[in-house]
Amino acid sequence: MFAQDNLLAPEVLHDPYTYFAHLRDTDPVHWNERWGGWLILRYDDVVKVFRDHETFSSDRMASLMLELNPQEQEHFALLIKYFSKWLVFTDPPYHTRVRLLINKAFTPTSVEKLRPRARQLVEELLDEVQLKSHMEFIHDFAFHLPVIVISEYLGVPIEDREQVKEWSDETSRIFFIRANEPDRRERSQRGLEKLLAYFEPLIDARRRHPRDDLISALVQAEERGDLLSHEELLATCTVLLFAGHETTTNLLANGLLAFMRHRDQWDALRREPALVRTAVEELLRYDGPVKATFRVARRDTELGGKTIRAGDRMLLILAAANRDPAKYPDPDRLEITRSPNPHVAFGQGIHVCLGAPMARLEAQEAFLALPRRFPDLRLNTDPARLEYHPTIVARALKALPVSW
Ligand code: HEM
């Protein structure tokens, strides 16, 4: 029925929800032969895996290494070295230690201080398009806000922003499993080389002359005499940059599309802006930016009546869990007042998204301003013609034309 389990089939990329709902109903812990691993689709099973990091490892590099021969391992030594230090791909005890140190610098209070600036940026970006009658929402808005916010927070100078984002996009290619990209590892490594060469002197400068930015706070973060090493600092800067923009761009774009398809909810938010907080949670649940995240079993175990063997790869399908009818009444309906809404769009457990307060803040400010300034906003294309990037993990529109 669904193109032989092809997670990159055009109809699955366009509407993953129908495919995942079918699997969740018929085979909720599903062996996907084509990808070579398990898909976990029920809310309760996904949460169980998130919460059991002893049984289910996040060590993506170990799994990637198996795909590389010894020459390739040598060739991609730099990628392997730094990605093995990216928080999201590590297990305790490394993860516990480094997350504790990063938490000292990247605090919800320091993020909340960004709100007035995010509000100003939203208004400025919208000022630039207001006089036109249309925009490509991703290119004109959703792409810019997150990269400006994370760059300013980190302390990346304005003039370097676009360049740094380009290198970060190159670096991330390896993870997005894009179709037709045989050179993605090569491009990833080149992007990473550039990013490291960029951050190296910036970190040294902040070490000598600290400023009021995250890089300075990371350099100084200390827990009982322990500090982040130079390599850990480099890995952290690159992971925050990478994690900090594309996902939020997709939340803004998927969110706006959801509103365009549920006009009553757009009008409700316009009439009652105080609903913006629950609205953003519902957008995260309804069509979140991360369709799936990776785990690998450390030992033989049982899940949903299936035996998972040590070494088996798994995809936790957040897009399916967030629409599980066992958890949510009327799950395919966008309902901006929905409460409670314990979605798993940011994950759960020890790896729960570090940047969630930042992503929420940006989305709240954007969806406060958009219905106020563009009450009559409408989609400028047939929804059936919208295209998504061919990736298994990200739910990423290529473009979203709108007019007013
Ligand atoms: C709407 C936007 C975002 C979504 C949907 C999202 C989603 C996620 C998810 C699902 C995870 C858990 C992955 C796993 O357990 O395998 C995660 C982890 C992470 N996110 Fe986000 N994220 C978003 C924005 C951000 C931002 C803005 C930042 C940083 C500025 C960020 C930084 C991170 C980091 C560092 C981790 C790893 C945490 C750890 O392993 O302890 N994310 N994110």
Short mmCIF file of C-alpha atoms and ligand atoms in Angstrom, two decimals:
data_model
loop_
_atom_site.label_atom_id
_atom_site.label_comp_id
_atom_site.label_asym_id
_atom_site.label_seq_id
_atom_site.Cartn_x
_atom_site.Cartn_y
_atom_site.Cartn_z
CA MET A 1 0.00 0.00 0.00
CA PHE A 2 2.73 2.49 0.89
CA ALA A 3 5.51 2.13 -1.69
CA GLN A 4 7.31 -0.69 0.11
CA ASP A 5 8.07 1.05 3.36
CA ASN A 6 9.78 3.92 1.58
CA LEU A 7 10.04 6.75 4.09
CA LEU A 8 11.16 9.05 1.28
CA ALA A 9 8.34 8.21 -1.16
CA PRO A 10 6.76 11.47 -2.41
CA GLU A 11 3.33 10.63 -0.94
CA VAL A 12 4.89 9.86 2.46
CA LEU A 13 6.95 13.05 2.43
CA HIS A 14 3.86 15.02 1.55
CA ASP A 15 1.60 13.38 4.10
CA PRO A 16 3.50 11.21 6.60
CA TYR A 17 0.50 11.18 8.93
CA THR A 18 -1.66 8.83 6.86
CA TYR A 19 1.18 6.35 6.45
CA PHE A 20 2.19 6.50 10.11
CA ALA A 21 -1.43 6.21 11.32
CA HIS A 22 -1.82 3.07 9.23
CA LEU A 23 1.32 1.56 10.77
CA ARG A 24 0.41 2.66 14.30
CA ASP A 25 -2.95 0.91 13.95
CA THR A 26 -1.66 -2.27 12.33
CA ASP A 27 1.95 -2.80 13.43
CA PRO A 28 2.98 -0.18 16.01
CA VAL A 29 6.50 -1.57 16.48
CA HIS A 30 7.33 -2.05 12.84
CA TRP A 31 10.45 -3.49 11.19
CA ASN A 32 11.25 -1.27 8.19
CA GLU A 33 13.26 -3.47 5.87
CA ARG A 34 14.28 -0.69 3.56
CA TRP A 35 15.76 1.52 6.30
CA GLY A 36 16.95 -1.53 8.24
CA GLY A 37 15.49 -0.74 11.64
CA TRP A 38 12.39 -0.44 13.81
CA LEU A 39 9.80 2.31 13.64
CA ILE A 40 8.18 3.00 17.04
CA LEU A 41 4.83 4.67 16.54
CA ARG A 42 2.68 4.61 19.69
CA TYR A 43 2.92 7.49 22.15
CA ASP A 44 3.45 5.23 25.18
CA ASP A 45 6.20 3.21 23.46
CA VAL A 46 8.01 6.35 22.28
CA VAL A 47 7.97 7.79 25.81
CA LYS A 48 9.15 4.47 27.22
CA VAL A 49 12.19 4.49 24.92
CA PHE A 50 12.95 8.16 25.62
CA ARG A 51 12.90 7.46 29.35
CA ASP A 52 15.07 4.34 29.25
CA HIS A 53 18.45 5.62 28.13
CA GLU A 54 20.13 2.63 29.77
CA THR A 55 18.56 0.27 27.23
CA PHE A 56 18.33 2.65 24.28
CA SER A 57 21.47 4.54 23.31
CA SER A 58 21.69 7.83 21.39
CA ASP A 59 25.16 6.98 20.07
CA ARG A 60 24.51 7.66 16.42
CA MET A 61 28.21 7.73 15.60
CA ALA A 62 28.74 4.09 16.58
CA SER A 63 26.01 3.19 14.11
CA LEU A 64 27.44 5.45 11.41
CA MET A 65 30.87 3.89 11.86
CA LEU A 66 29.45 0.53 10.84
CA GLU A 67 28.55 2.05 7.47
CA LEU A 68 32.16 3.17 6.85
CA ASN A 69 35.13 1.05 5.81
CA PRO A 70 38.53 1.66 7.52
CA GLN A 71 39.72 4.09 4.81
CA GLU A 72 36.50 6.07 5.08
CA GLN A 73 36.81 6.13 8.86
CA GLU A 74 40.24 7.66 8.46
CA HIS A 75 39.05 10.11 5.83
CA PHE A 76 36.12 11.28 7.96
CA ALA A 77 38.08 11.36 11.22
CA LEU A 78 37.18 15.01 11.88
CA LEU A 79 33.44 14.44 11.47
CA ILE A 80 33.61 11.39 13.71
CA LYS A 81 35.62 13.21 16.37
CA TYR A 82 33.24 16.17 16.68
CA PHE A 83 29.92 14.49 16.10
CA SER A 84 30.81 12.01 18.85
CA LYS A 85 30.86 15.04 21.15
CA TRP A 86 27.50 16.47 20.04
CA LEU A 87 25.25 16.22 23.06
CA VAL A 88 22.35 14.76 21.15
CA PHE A 89 24.43 11.77 19.98
CA THR A 90 26.00 10.90 23.32
CA ASP A 91 25.15 8.79 26.35
CA PRO A 92 25.94 9.17 30.05
CA PRO A 93 28.36 9.70 31.68
CA TYR A 94 29.70 12.10 28.97
CA HIS A 95 26.20 13.44 28.29
CA THR A 96 25.41 14.08 31.97
CA ARG A 97 28.62 16.00 32.55
CA VAL A 98 28.48 18.16 29.43
CA ARG A 99 24.74 18.88 29.63
CA LEU A 100 25.20 20.05 33.24
CA LEU A 101 27.91 22.47 32.15
CA ILE A 102 25.93 23.77 29.16
CA ASN A 103 22.84 24.19 31.37
CA LYS A 104 24.84 26.58 33.54
CA ALA A 105 25.23 28.91 30.57
CA PHE A 106 22.11 28.23 28.49
CA THR A 107 19.43 28.96 31.09
CA PRO A 108 15.71 29.62 30.52
CA THR A 109 16.18 32.99 32.28
CA SER A 110 18.94 34.07 29.90
CA VAL A 111 16.79 32.96 26.95
CA GLU A 112 13.72 34.85 28.21
CA LYS A 113 15.80 38.04 28.12
CA LEU A 114 15.83 37.65 24.32
CA ARG A 115 12.08 38.22 24.09
CA PRO A 116 12.09 42.00 23.43
CA ARG A 117 14.75 41.53 20.75
CA ALA A 118 12.84 38.66 19.14
CA ARG A 119 9.70 40.83 19.13
CA GLN A 120 11.61 43.67 17.45
CA LEU A 121 13.10 41.32 14.84
CA VAL A 122 9.68 39.90 14.00
CA GLU A 123 8.30 43.41 13.44
CA GLU A 124 11.32 44.46 11.35
CA LEU A 125 11.16 41.37 9.13
CA LEU A 126 7.43 41.89 8.61
CA ASP A 127 7.94 45.62 7.91
CA GLU A 128 10.14 44.61 5.00
CA VAL A 129 7.39 42.66 3.29
CA GLN A 130 4.28 44.52 4.43
CA LEU A 131 4.12 46.82 1.41
CA LYS A 132 4.19 43.91 -1.01
CA SER A 133 1.10 41.79 -1.49
CA HIS A 134 2.81 38.43 -1.14
CA MET A 135 5.89 36.69 0.24
CA GLU A 136 7.61 33.35 0.26
CA PHE A 137 7.26 32.86 4.00
CA ILE A 138 10.36 30.70 4.47
CA HIS A 139 12.71 32.81 2.38
CA ASP A 140 11.36 36.15 3.62
CA PHE A 141 10.71 35.38 7.27
CA ALA A 142 11.01 31.92 8.79
CA PHE A 143 14.58 31.41 7.62
CA HIS A 144 15.88 34.66 9.15
CA LEU A 145 14.40 34.90 12.64
CA PRO A 146 15.97 31.76 14.18
CA VAL A 147 19.41 32.29 12.67
CA ILE A 148 19.56 35.88 13.87
CA VAL A 149 18.41 34.94 17.38
CA ILE A 150 20.82 32.02 17.88
CA SER A 151 23.73 33.93 16.29
CA GLU A 152 23.19 36.98 18.50
CA TYR A 153 22.76 34.81 21.58
CA LEU A 154 25.95 32.88 20.86
CA GLY A 155 27.86 36.06 20.04
CA VAL A 156 28.45 35.53 16.31
CA PRO A 157 28.98 38.98 14.74
CA ILE A 158 26.18 40.15 12.43
CA GLU A 159 28.34 40.34 9.32
CA ASP A 160 29.27 36.64 9.62
CA ARG A 161 25.74 35.31 10.14
CA GLU A 162 24.81 34.24 6.62
CA GLN A 163 28.18 32.60 6.02
CA VAL A 164 28.04 30.71 9.30
CA LYS A 165 24.53 29.50 8.55
CA GLU A 166 25.67 28.21 5.17
CA TRP A 167 28.49 26.19 6.75
CA SER A 168 26.11 24.88 9.39
CA ASP A 169 23.66 23.73 6.70
CA GLU A 170 26.48 21.93 4.89
CA THR A 171 27.59 20.25 8.12
CA SER A 172 24.10 18.95 8.82
CA ARG A 173 23.74 17.24 5.43
CA ILE A 174 24.95 13.94 6.75
CA PHE A 175 22.02 13.64 9.14
CA PHE A 176 19.18 14.55 6.89
CA ILE A 177 19.49 11.46 4.76
CA ARG A 178 18.72 13.46 1.66
CA ALA A 179 18.00 11.49 -1.45
CA ASN A 180 20.38 11.78 -4.42
CA GLU A 181 23.28 13.14 -2.41
CA PRO A 182 26.15 10.66 -2.58
CA ASP A 183 28.68 13.36 -1.57
CA ARG A 184 26.85 14.43 1.57
CA ARG A 185 29.53 13.11 3.96
CA GLU A 186 32.21 14.97 2.05
CA ARG A 187 30.18 18.19 2.12
CA SER A 188 29.42 17.71 5.81
CA GLN A 189 33.08 17.39 6.66
CA ARG A 190 34.03 20.47 4.62
CA GLY A 191 31.27 22.50 6.30
CA LEU A 192 32.47 21.37 9.72
CA GLU A 193 36.09 22.27 8.92
CA LYS A 194 34.97 25.79 8.06
CA LEU A 195 32.84 26.13 11.19
CA LEU A 196 35.64 24.91 13.45
CA ALA A 197 38.13 27.31 11.84
CA TYR A 198 35.58 30.08 12.41
CA PHE A 199 34.76 29.32 16.06
CA GLU A 200 38.34 28.59 17.15
CA PRO A 201 39.52 32.26 17.22
CA LEU A 202 36.10 33.47 18.46
CA ILE A 203 36.33 31.19 21.51
CA ASP A 204 39.91 32.33 22.17
CA ALA A 205 38.83 35.97 21.94
CA ARG A 206 35.97 35.43 24.44
CA ARG A 207 38.32 33.59 26.77
CA ARG A 208 40.58 36.64 26.85
CA HIS A 209 37.81 39.27 26.85
CA PRO A 210 34.46 37.84 27.98
CA ARG A 211 31.30 39.57 26.77
CA ASP A 212 27.62 39.20 27.58
CA ASP A 213 27.06 36.27 25.23
CA LEU A 214 26.67 32.50 25.33
CA ILE A 215 30.17 31.66 24.09
CA SER A 216 31.65 33.66 27.00
CA ALA A 217 29.21 31.96 29.42
CA LEU A 218 30.16 28.51 28.05
CA VAL A 219 33.87 29.27 28.43
CA GLN A 220 33.26 30.22 32.07
CA ALA A 221 30.71 27.49 32.92
CA GLU A 222 32.10 25.49 35.77
CA GLU A 223 30.85 22.68 37.97
CA ARG A 224 33.03 21.62 40.91
CA GLY A 225 36.22 22.61 39.16
CA ASP A 226 35.17 20.97 35.89
CA LEU A 227 35.12 23.04 32.66
CA LEU A 228 34.29 22.29 29.03
CA SER A 229 37.47 21.39 27.14
CA HIS A 230 38.37 23.36 24.01
CA GLU A 231 37.06 20.56 21.78
CA GLU A 232 33.86 20.29 23.80
CA LEU A 233 33.35 24.04 23.41
CA LEU A 234 33.80 23.78 19.66
CA ALA A 235 31.41 20.83 19.49
CA THR A 236 28.86 22.73 21.58
CA CYS A 237 28.99 25.89 19.46
CA THR A 238 28.49 23.88 16.29
CA VAL A 239 25.65 21.75 17.69
CA LEU A 240 23.78 24.78 19.05
CA LEU A 241 24.07 26.59 15.76
CA PHE A 242 22.89 23.55 13.85
CA ALA A 243 20.05 22.64 16.24
CA GLY A 244 19.09 26.25 16.78
CA HIS A 245 17.83 27.33 13.41
CA GLU A 246 16.48 24.83 10.91
CA THR A 247 14.05 23.22 13.36
CA THR A 248 12.58 26.57 14.38
CA THR A 249 12.29 27.68 10.74
CA ASN A 250 10.24 24.54 10.15
CA LEU A 251 8.04 25.15 13.18
CA LEU A 252 7.18 28.59 11.83
CA ALA A 253 6.46 27.31 8.32
CA ASN A 254 4.57 24.14 9.30
CA GLY A 255 2.68 26.20 11.86
CA LEU A 256 1.61 28.82 9.36
CA LEU A 257 0.50 26.14 6.92
CA ALA A 258 -1.55 24.46 9.65
CA PHE A 259 -3.28 27.78 10.34
CA MET A 260 -3.97 28.33 6.65
CA ARG A 261 -5.71 24.97 6.60
CA HIS A 262 -7.65 25.68 9.79
CA ARG A 263 -8.90 29.19 9.22
CA ASP A 264 -11.14 29.15 12.30
CA GLN A 265 -8.07 28.64 14.49
CA TRP A 266 -6.24 31.55 12.84
CA ASP A 267 -9.24 33.78 13.45
CA ALA A 268 -9.52 32.55 17.04
CA LEU A 269 -5.88 33.47 17.70
CA ARG A 270 -6.33 36.85 16.05
CA ARG A 271 -9.30 37.58 18.30
CA GLU A 272 -7.59 36.25 21.42
CA PRO A 273 -3.78 36.69 21.26
CA ALA A 274 -3.44 35.34 24.81
CA LEU A 275 -3.98 31.89 23.28
CA VAL A 276 -0.56 32.05 21.64
CA ARG A 277 1.16 29.83 24.23
CA THR A 278 -1.24 26.89 23.90
CA ALA A 279 -1.38 27.55 20.15
CA VAL A 280 2.38 27.07 19.75
CA GLU A 281 2.24 23.82 21.75
CA GLU A 282 -0.52 22.61 19.46
CA LEU A 283 1.50 23.53 16.34
CA LEU A 284 4.40 21.51 17.76
CA ARG A 285 2.10 18.55 18.29
CA TYR A 286 0.12 18.84 15.09
CA ASP A 287 2.94 19.16 12.55
CA GLY A 288 6.21 19.47 14.45
CA PRO A 289 9.59 20.01 12.77
CA VAL A 290 11.10 16.67 13.86
CA LYS A 291 9.28 13.66 12.40
CA ALA A 292 11.56 11.10 14.02
CA THR A 293 14.63 10.67 16.15
CA PHE A 294 17.18 7.91 16.37
CA ARG A 295 18.06 5.30 19.01
CA VAL A 296 19.97 2.02 19.04
CA ALA A 297 19.29 -0.88 21.44
CA ARG A 298 22.15 -1.69 23.78
CA ARG A 299 20.75 -5.06 24.76
CA ASP A 300 18.00 -7.48 23.76
CA THR A 301 14.65 -6.20 24.95
CA GLU A 302 10.94 -6.40 24.31
CA LEU A 303 8.71 -3.59 23.07
CA GLY A 304 5.08 -3.82 22.03
CA GLY A 305 5.33 -7.61 21.79
CA LYS A 306 8.38 -7.52 19.50
CA THR A 307 11.91 -8.60 20.34
CA ILE A 308 14.43 -5.85 19.72
CA ARG A 309 17.99 -7.21 19.48
CA ALA A 310 21.12 -5.53 20.82
CA GLY A 311 22.47 -3.31 18.02
CA ASP A 312 19.09 -2.83 16.29
CA ARG A 313 18.47 0.71 15.04
CA MET A 314 15.22 2.45 15.86
CA LEU A 315 13.33 5.56 14.79
CA LEU A 316 11.02 7.05 17.37
CA ILE A 317 8.25 8.47 15.20
CA LEU A 318 7.29 11.67 17.00
CA ALA A 319 4.85 12.55 14.22
CA ALA A 320 2.91 9.34 14.97
CA ALA A 321 3.14 9.58 18.77
CA ASN A 322 1.83 13.15 18.72
CA ARG A 323 -1.28 12.04 16.86
CA ASP A 324 -1.93 8.85 18.79
CA PRO A 325 -5.70 8.62 19.40
CA ALA A 326 -4.95 6.67 22.61
CA LYS A 327 -3.42 9.88 23.96
CA TYR A 328 -5.31 12.67 22.17
CA PRO A 329 -9.01 13.05 21.40
CA ASP A 330 -9.52 14.00 17.76
CA PRO A 331 -5.75 13.98 17.09
CA ASP A 332 -5.88 15.07 13.44
CA ARG A 333 -7.63 18.30 14.35
CA LEU A 334 -5.68 21.49 15.11
CA GLU A 335 -7.13 22.84 18.36
CA ILE A 336 -5.18 25.82 19.70
CA THR A 337 -6.79 25.67 23.13
CA ARG A 338 -5.85 22.00 23.59
CA SER A 339 -4.83 21.33 27.17
CA PRO A 340 -3.20 19.26 28.52
CA ASN A 341 -0.87 18.80 25.59
CA PRO A 342 2.11 16.66 26.63
CA HIS A 343 3.51 16.32 23.10
CA VAL A 344 6.89 14.79 22.39
CA ALA A 345 7.96 17.30 19.72
CA PHE A 346 10.95 18.26 21.91
CA GLY A 347 11.65 14.70 23.03
CA GLN A 348 11.63 13.62 26.67
CA GLY A 349 14.04 12.34 29.30
CA ILE A 350 17.72 13.23 29.50
CA HIS A 351 17.97 14.51 25.90
CA VAL A 352 14.87 16.70 26.04
CA CYS A 353 15.48 19.70 23.78
CA LEU A 354 17.83 22.20 25.35
CA GLY A 355 16.62 24.94 23.03
CA ALA A 356 12.88 24.47 23.67
CA PRO A 357 12.49 27.80 25.56
CA MET A 358 14.17 29.61 22.67
CA ALA A 359 12.09 27.92 19.96
CA ARG A 360 8.88 28.56 21.93
CA LEU A 361 9.74 32.21 22.44
CA GLU A 362 10.42 32.81 18.75
CA ALA A 363 7.27 31.02 17.65
CA GLN A 364 5.14 32.84 20.22
CA GLU A 365 6.40 36.21 19.07
CA ALA A 366 5.93 35.30 15.39
CA PHE A 367 2.38 33.99 15.85
CA LEU A 368 1.42 37.00 17.96
CA ALA A 369 2.42 39.38 15.17
CA LEU A 370 1.33 37.45 12.06
CA PRO A 371 -2.46 37.32 12.57
CA ARG A 372 -2.44 40.89 13.90
CA ARG A 373 -0.57 42.28 10.89
CA PHE A 374 -1.89 39.95 8.20
CA PRO A 375 -5.43 38.98 9.24
CA ASP A 376 -6.34 38.00 5.68
CA LEU A 377 -3.22 35.99 4.97
CA ARG A 378 -3.85 33.10 2.61
CA LEU A 379 -1.92 30.33 0.92
CA ASN A 380 -0.86 31.32 -2.56
CA THR A 381 -0.74 27.85 -4.06
CA ASP A 382 -2.69 24.64 -4.15
CA PRO A 383 -1.70 22.75 -0.94
CA ALA A 384 -1.25 19.59 -3.03
CA ARG A 385 1.63 21.30 -4.84
CA LEU A 386 3.66 22.04 -1.71
CA GLU A 387 6.95 20.17 -1.63
CA TYR A 388 9.00 18.85 1.28
CA HIS A 389 12.73 18.23 1.51
CA PRO A 390 13.42 14.50 1.13
CA THR A 391 14.55 13.69 4.66
CA ILE A 392 13.46 11.06 7.13
CA VAL A 393 13.91 13.10 10.29
CA ALA A 394 12.88 16.66 9.41
CA ARG A 395 9.45 17.88 8.33
CA ALA A 396 10.72 20.65 6.11
CA LEU A 397 8.79 22.52 3.43
CA LYS A 398 10.80 23.77 0.48
CA ALA A 399 8.70 26.92 0.10
CA LEU A 400 5.48 28.42 1.44
CA PRO A 401 4.03 31.17 -0.79
CA VAL A 402 1.40 33.34 0.88
CA SER A 403 -0.40 36.56 -0.03
CA TRP A 404 -2.65 39.16 1.56
C1 HEM B 1 10.90 23.93 17.25
C2 HEM B 1 12.18 23.78 17.31
C3 HEM B 1 12.88 22.58 17.87
C4 HEM B 1 12.47 21.27 17.92
C5 HEM B 1 11.15 20.68 17.42
C6 HEM B 1 13.51 20.51 18.56
C7 HEM B 1 13.46 19.15 18.81
C8 HEM B 1 14.39 18.46 19.54
C9 HEM B 1 14.26 17.07 19.90
C10 HEM B 1 13.14 16.14 19.50
C11 HEM B 1 15.36 16.75 20.63
C12 HEM B 1 15.65 15.38 21.27
C13 HEM B 1 16.37 14.47 20.33
C14 HEM B 1 16.58 13.08 20.91
O1 HEM B 1 16.27 12.82 22.08
O2 HEM B 1 17.05 12.23 20.14
C15 HEM B 1 16.19 17.93 20.72
C16 HEM B 1 17.40 17.98 21.37
C17 HEM B 1 18.20 19.09 21.35
N1 HEM B 1 17.88 20.34 20.88
FE1 HEM B 1 16.18 20.89 19.97
N2 HEM B 1 14.53 21.36 18.88
C18 HEM B 1 14.18 22.63 18.48
C19 HEM B 1 14.92 23.78 18.64
C20 HEM B 1 16.15 23.85 19.24
C21 HEM B 1 16.92 25.06 19.44
C22 HEM B 1 16.42 26.47 19.10
C23 HEM B 1 18.10 24.68 20.01
C24 HEM B 1 19.30 25.48 20.45
C25 HEM B 1 19.43 26.74 20.41
C26 HEM B 1 18.07 23.24 20.19
C27 HEM B 1 19.08 22.49 20.74
C28 HEM B 1 18.98 21.16 21.06
C29 HEM B 1 20.05 20.41 21.69
C30 HEM B 1 21.44 20.93 22.06
C31 HEM B 1 19.56 19.11 21.87
C32 HEM B 1 20.31 17.94 22.48
C33 HEM B 1 20.01 17.87 23.96
C34 HEM B 1 20.63 16.66 24.62
O3 HEM B 1 21.02 15.72 23.94
O4 HEM B 1 20.74 16.69 25.85
N3 HEM B 1 16.86 22.77 19.71
N4 HEM B 1 15.57 18.97 20.06
#
